[in-house]
CSV table of C-alpha atoms in Angstrom, one decimal:
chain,number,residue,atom,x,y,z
A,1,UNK,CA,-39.9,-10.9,-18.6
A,2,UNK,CA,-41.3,-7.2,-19.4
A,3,UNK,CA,-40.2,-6.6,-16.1
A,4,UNK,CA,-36.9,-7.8,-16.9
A,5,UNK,CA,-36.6,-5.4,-20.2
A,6,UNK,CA,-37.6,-2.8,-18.5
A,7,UNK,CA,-34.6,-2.4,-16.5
A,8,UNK,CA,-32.1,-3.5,-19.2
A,9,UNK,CA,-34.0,-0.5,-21.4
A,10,UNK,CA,-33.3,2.1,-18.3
A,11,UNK,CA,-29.6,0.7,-18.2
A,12,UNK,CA,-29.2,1.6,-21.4
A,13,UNK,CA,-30.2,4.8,-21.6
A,14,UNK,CA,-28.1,8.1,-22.1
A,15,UNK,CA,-27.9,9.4,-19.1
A,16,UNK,CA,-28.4,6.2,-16.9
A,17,UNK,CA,-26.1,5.6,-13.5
A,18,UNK,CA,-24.0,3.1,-15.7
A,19,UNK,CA,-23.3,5.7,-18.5
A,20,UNK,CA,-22.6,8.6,-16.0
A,21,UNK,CA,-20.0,6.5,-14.6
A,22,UNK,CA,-18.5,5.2,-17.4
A,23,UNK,CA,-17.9,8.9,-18.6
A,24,UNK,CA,-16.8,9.2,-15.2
A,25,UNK,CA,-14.1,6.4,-15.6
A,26,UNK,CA,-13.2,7.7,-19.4
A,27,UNK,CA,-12.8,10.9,-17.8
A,28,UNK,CA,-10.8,10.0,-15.0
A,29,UNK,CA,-8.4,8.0,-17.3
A,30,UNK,CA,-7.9,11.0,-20.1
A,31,UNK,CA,-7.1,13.3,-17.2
A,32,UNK,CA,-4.6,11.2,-15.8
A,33,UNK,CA,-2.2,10.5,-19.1
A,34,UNK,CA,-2.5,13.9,-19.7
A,35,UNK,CA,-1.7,15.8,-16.3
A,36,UNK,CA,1.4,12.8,-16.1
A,37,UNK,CA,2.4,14.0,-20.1
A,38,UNK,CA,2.6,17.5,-18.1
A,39,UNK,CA,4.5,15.7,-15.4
A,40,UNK,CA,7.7,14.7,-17.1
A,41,UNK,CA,7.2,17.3,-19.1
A,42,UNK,CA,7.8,19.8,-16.3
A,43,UNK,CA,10.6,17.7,-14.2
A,44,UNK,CA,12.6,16.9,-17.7
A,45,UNK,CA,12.4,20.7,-19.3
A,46,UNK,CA,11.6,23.2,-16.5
A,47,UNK,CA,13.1,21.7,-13.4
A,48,UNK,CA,16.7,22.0,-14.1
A,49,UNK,CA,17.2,18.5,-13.3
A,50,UNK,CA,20.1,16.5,-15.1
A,51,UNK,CA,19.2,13.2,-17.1
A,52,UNK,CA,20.4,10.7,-13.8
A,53,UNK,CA,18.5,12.4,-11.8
A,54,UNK,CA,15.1,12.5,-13.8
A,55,UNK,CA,16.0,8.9,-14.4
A,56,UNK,CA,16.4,8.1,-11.0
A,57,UNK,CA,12.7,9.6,-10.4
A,58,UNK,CA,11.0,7.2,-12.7
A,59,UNK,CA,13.0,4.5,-11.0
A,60,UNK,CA,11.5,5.1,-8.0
A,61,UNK,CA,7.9,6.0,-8.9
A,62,UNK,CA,7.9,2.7,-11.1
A,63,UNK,CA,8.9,0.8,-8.0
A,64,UNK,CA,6.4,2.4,-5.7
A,65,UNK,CA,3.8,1.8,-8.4
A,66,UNK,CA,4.7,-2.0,-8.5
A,67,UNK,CA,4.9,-2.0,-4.5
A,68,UNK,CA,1.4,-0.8,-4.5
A,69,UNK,CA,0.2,-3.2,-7.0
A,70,UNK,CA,1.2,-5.9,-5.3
A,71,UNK,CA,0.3,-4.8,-2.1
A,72,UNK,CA,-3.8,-4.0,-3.1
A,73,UNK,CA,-3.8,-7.6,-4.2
A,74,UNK,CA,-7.4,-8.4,-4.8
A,75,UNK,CA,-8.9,-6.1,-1.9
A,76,UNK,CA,-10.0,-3.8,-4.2
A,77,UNK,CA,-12.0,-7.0,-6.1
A,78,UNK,CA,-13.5,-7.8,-2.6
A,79,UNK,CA,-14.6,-4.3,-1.7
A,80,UNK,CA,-16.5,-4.1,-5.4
A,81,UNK,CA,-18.1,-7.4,-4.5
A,82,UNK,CA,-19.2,-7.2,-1.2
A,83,UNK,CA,-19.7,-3.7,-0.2
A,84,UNK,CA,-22.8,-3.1,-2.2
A,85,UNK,CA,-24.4,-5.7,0.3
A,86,UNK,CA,-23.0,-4.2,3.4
A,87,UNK,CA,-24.4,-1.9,6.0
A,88,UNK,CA,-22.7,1.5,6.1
A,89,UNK,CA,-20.5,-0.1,9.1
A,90,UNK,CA,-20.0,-3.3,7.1
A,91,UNK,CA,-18.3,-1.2,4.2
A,92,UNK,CA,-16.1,1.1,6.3
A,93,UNK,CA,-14.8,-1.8,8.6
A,94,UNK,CA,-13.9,-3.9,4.9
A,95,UNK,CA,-12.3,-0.7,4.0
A,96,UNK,CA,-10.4,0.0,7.0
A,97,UNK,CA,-9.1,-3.7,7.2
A,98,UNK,CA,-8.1,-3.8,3.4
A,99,UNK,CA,-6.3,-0.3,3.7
A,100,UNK,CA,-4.7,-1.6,6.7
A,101,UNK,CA,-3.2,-4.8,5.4
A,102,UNK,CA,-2.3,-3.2,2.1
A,103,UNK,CA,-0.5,-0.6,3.8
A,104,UNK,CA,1.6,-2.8,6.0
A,105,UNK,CA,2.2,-5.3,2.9
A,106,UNK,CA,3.3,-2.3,0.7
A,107,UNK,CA,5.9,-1.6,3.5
A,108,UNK,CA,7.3,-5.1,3.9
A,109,UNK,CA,7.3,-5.7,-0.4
A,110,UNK,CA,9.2,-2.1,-0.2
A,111,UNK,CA,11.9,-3.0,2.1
A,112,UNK,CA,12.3,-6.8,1.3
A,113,UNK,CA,13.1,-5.0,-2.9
A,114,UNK,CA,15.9,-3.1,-0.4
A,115,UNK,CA,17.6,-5.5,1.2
A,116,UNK,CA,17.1,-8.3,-2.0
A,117,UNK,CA,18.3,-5.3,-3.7
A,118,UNK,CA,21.8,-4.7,-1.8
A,119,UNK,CA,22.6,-7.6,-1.6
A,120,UNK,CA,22.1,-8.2,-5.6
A,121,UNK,CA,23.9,-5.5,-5.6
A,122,UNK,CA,21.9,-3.7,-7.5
A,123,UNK,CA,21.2,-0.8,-5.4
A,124,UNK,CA,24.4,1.2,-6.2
A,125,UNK,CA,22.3,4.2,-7.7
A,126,UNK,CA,19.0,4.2,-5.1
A,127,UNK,CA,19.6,5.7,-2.2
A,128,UNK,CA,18.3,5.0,1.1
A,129,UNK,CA,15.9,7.7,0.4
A,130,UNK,CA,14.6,7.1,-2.9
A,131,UNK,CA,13.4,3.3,-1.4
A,132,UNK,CA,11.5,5.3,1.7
A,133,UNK,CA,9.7,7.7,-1.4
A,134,UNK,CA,8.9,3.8,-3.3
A,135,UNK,CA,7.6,2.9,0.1
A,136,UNK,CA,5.6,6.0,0.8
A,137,UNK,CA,4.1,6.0,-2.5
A,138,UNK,CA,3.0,2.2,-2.3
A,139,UNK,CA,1.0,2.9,0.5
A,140,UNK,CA,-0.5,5.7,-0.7
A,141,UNK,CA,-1.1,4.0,-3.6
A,142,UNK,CA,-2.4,1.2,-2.2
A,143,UNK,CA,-5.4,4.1,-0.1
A,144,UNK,CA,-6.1,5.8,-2.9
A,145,UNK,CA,-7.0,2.4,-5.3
A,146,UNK,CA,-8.8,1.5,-2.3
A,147,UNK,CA,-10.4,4.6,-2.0
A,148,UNK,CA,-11.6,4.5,-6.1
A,149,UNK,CA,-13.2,0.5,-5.0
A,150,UNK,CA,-15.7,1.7,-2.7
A,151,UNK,CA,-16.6,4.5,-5.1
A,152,UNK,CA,-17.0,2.2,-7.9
A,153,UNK,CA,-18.5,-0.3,-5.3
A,154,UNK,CA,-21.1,2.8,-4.4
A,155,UNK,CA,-22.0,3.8,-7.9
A,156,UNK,CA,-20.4,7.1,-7.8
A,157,UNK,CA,-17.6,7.0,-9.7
A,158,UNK,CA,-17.5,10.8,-10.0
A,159,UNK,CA,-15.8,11.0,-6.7
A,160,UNK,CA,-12.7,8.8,-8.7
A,161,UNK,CA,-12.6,12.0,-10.8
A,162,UNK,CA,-12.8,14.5,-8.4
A,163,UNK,CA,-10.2,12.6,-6.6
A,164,UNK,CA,-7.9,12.3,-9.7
A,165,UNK,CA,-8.1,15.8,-10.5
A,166,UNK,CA,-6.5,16.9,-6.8
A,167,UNK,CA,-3.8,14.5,-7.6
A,168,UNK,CA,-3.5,16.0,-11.2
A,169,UNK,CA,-3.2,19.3,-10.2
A,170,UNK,CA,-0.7,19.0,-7.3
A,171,UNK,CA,1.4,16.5,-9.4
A,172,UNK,CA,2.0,20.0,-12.1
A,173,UNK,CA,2.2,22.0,-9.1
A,174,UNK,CA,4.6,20.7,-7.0
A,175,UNK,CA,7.7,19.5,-9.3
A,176,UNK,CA,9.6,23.0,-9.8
A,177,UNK,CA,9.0,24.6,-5.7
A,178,UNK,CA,10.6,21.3,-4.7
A,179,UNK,CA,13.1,21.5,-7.0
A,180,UNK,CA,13.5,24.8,-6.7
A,181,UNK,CA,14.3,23.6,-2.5
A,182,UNK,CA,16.4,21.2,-3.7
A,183,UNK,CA,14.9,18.7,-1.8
A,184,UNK,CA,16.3,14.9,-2.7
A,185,UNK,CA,14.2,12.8,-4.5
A,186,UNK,CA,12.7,15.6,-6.3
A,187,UNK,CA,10.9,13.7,-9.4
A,188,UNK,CA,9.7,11.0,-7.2
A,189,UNK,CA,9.5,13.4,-3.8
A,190,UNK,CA,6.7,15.3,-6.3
A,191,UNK,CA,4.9,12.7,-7.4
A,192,UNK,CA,4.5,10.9,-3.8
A,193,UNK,CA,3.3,13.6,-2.0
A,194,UNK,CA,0.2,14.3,-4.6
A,195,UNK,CA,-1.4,11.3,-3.5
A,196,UNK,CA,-2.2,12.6,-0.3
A,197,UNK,CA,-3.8,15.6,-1.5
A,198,UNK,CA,-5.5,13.4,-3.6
A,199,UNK,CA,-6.7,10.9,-0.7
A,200,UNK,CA,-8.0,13.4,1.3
A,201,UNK,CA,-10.2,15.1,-2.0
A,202,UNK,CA,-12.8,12.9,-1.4
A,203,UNK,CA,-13.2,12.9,2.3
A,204,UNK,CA,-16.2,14.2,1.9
A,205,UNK,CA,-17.6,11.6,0.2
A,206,UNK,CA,-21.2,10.2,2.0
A,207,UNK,CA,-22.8,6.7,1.1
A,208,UNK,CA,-26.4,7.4,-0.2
């Protein structure tokens, strides 16, 4: 029993594993409505992007982001449970699997919403391209959720944060050169290709 009390009173404390990452997660989760404020912010005022356009953008990153949250399903909920119990080979191979199947769901949920989608007719105003930028940021999505489980799974969730501020940073970086290039798919173009800057921010990440 004192035993017991003992560790609830070190959990507890200021300064404990448990608060450092929930100051972590807090952290993690100002940092990200603020950078995506930024974010339209940029594409809507600075860009020189018309209303359709900027519209079109949020289109597609909202389909991505539903994509990707379908596609994780609950492997983020397995890695959490079982890699703490896991050898250091044991965690990478769950890892590896989950990213795998997630990746290749992501892809088939992306171009099932296309074809369901023309043939709806629905699809009048998505181009072919703006479903391959939903697709690619599904699967990113999809690593980089992933990628925040094992952390949390770890204990360190201060590798979530470094890894969110990557993806903040490119995501204010990159919306006015691409637009600048003209590039199709600019809003959503932007927003897809933070996330692998941001999967790669933790790669050095090392289980202690």
């Amino acid at each position: 029993m004192a035993q017991a009390l003992a560790s609830r009173n070190r959990l507890g404390r200021p300064g404990s594993a448990q608060h450092r990452n929930a100051a972590f997660l807090m952290g993690n989760a100002i940092l990200g409505a603020a950078t995506g404020v930024v974010f339209w912010l940029l594409v809507t005022r600075f860009a020189g992007l018309g209303t359709d356009e900027v519209g079109l953008g949020y289109t597609v990153v909202a389909v991505g982001t539903f994509v990707g949250l379908l596609a994780k399903g609950g492997f983020d909920t397995a890695i959490v449970r079982h890699v703490p119990a896991s050898s250091l080979e044991g965690a990478r191979r769950l890892q590896r699997q989950a990213i795998l199947v997630g990746c290749v769901t992501a892809l088939v949920l992306a171009a099932t919403l296309a074809v369901a989608s023309e043939i709806a007719g629905a699809s009048a105003h998505l181009r072919p391209t703006g479903w391959a930028v939903a697709a690619g940021i599904g699967i990113l999505l999809v690593i980089t959720w992933l990628q925040d489980a094992r952390f949390l799974a770890e204990g360190d969730t201060s590798w979530t944060l470094r890894r969110n501020l990557a993806f903040s940073a490119a995501r204010v970086i990159l919306p006015i050169p691409i637009a600048m290039l003209a590039f199709p798919e600019t809003v959503a173009l932007a927003w897809m290709l933070a996330l692998p800057v941001s999967a790669l921010a933790p790669s050095g990440f090392v289980r202690k």
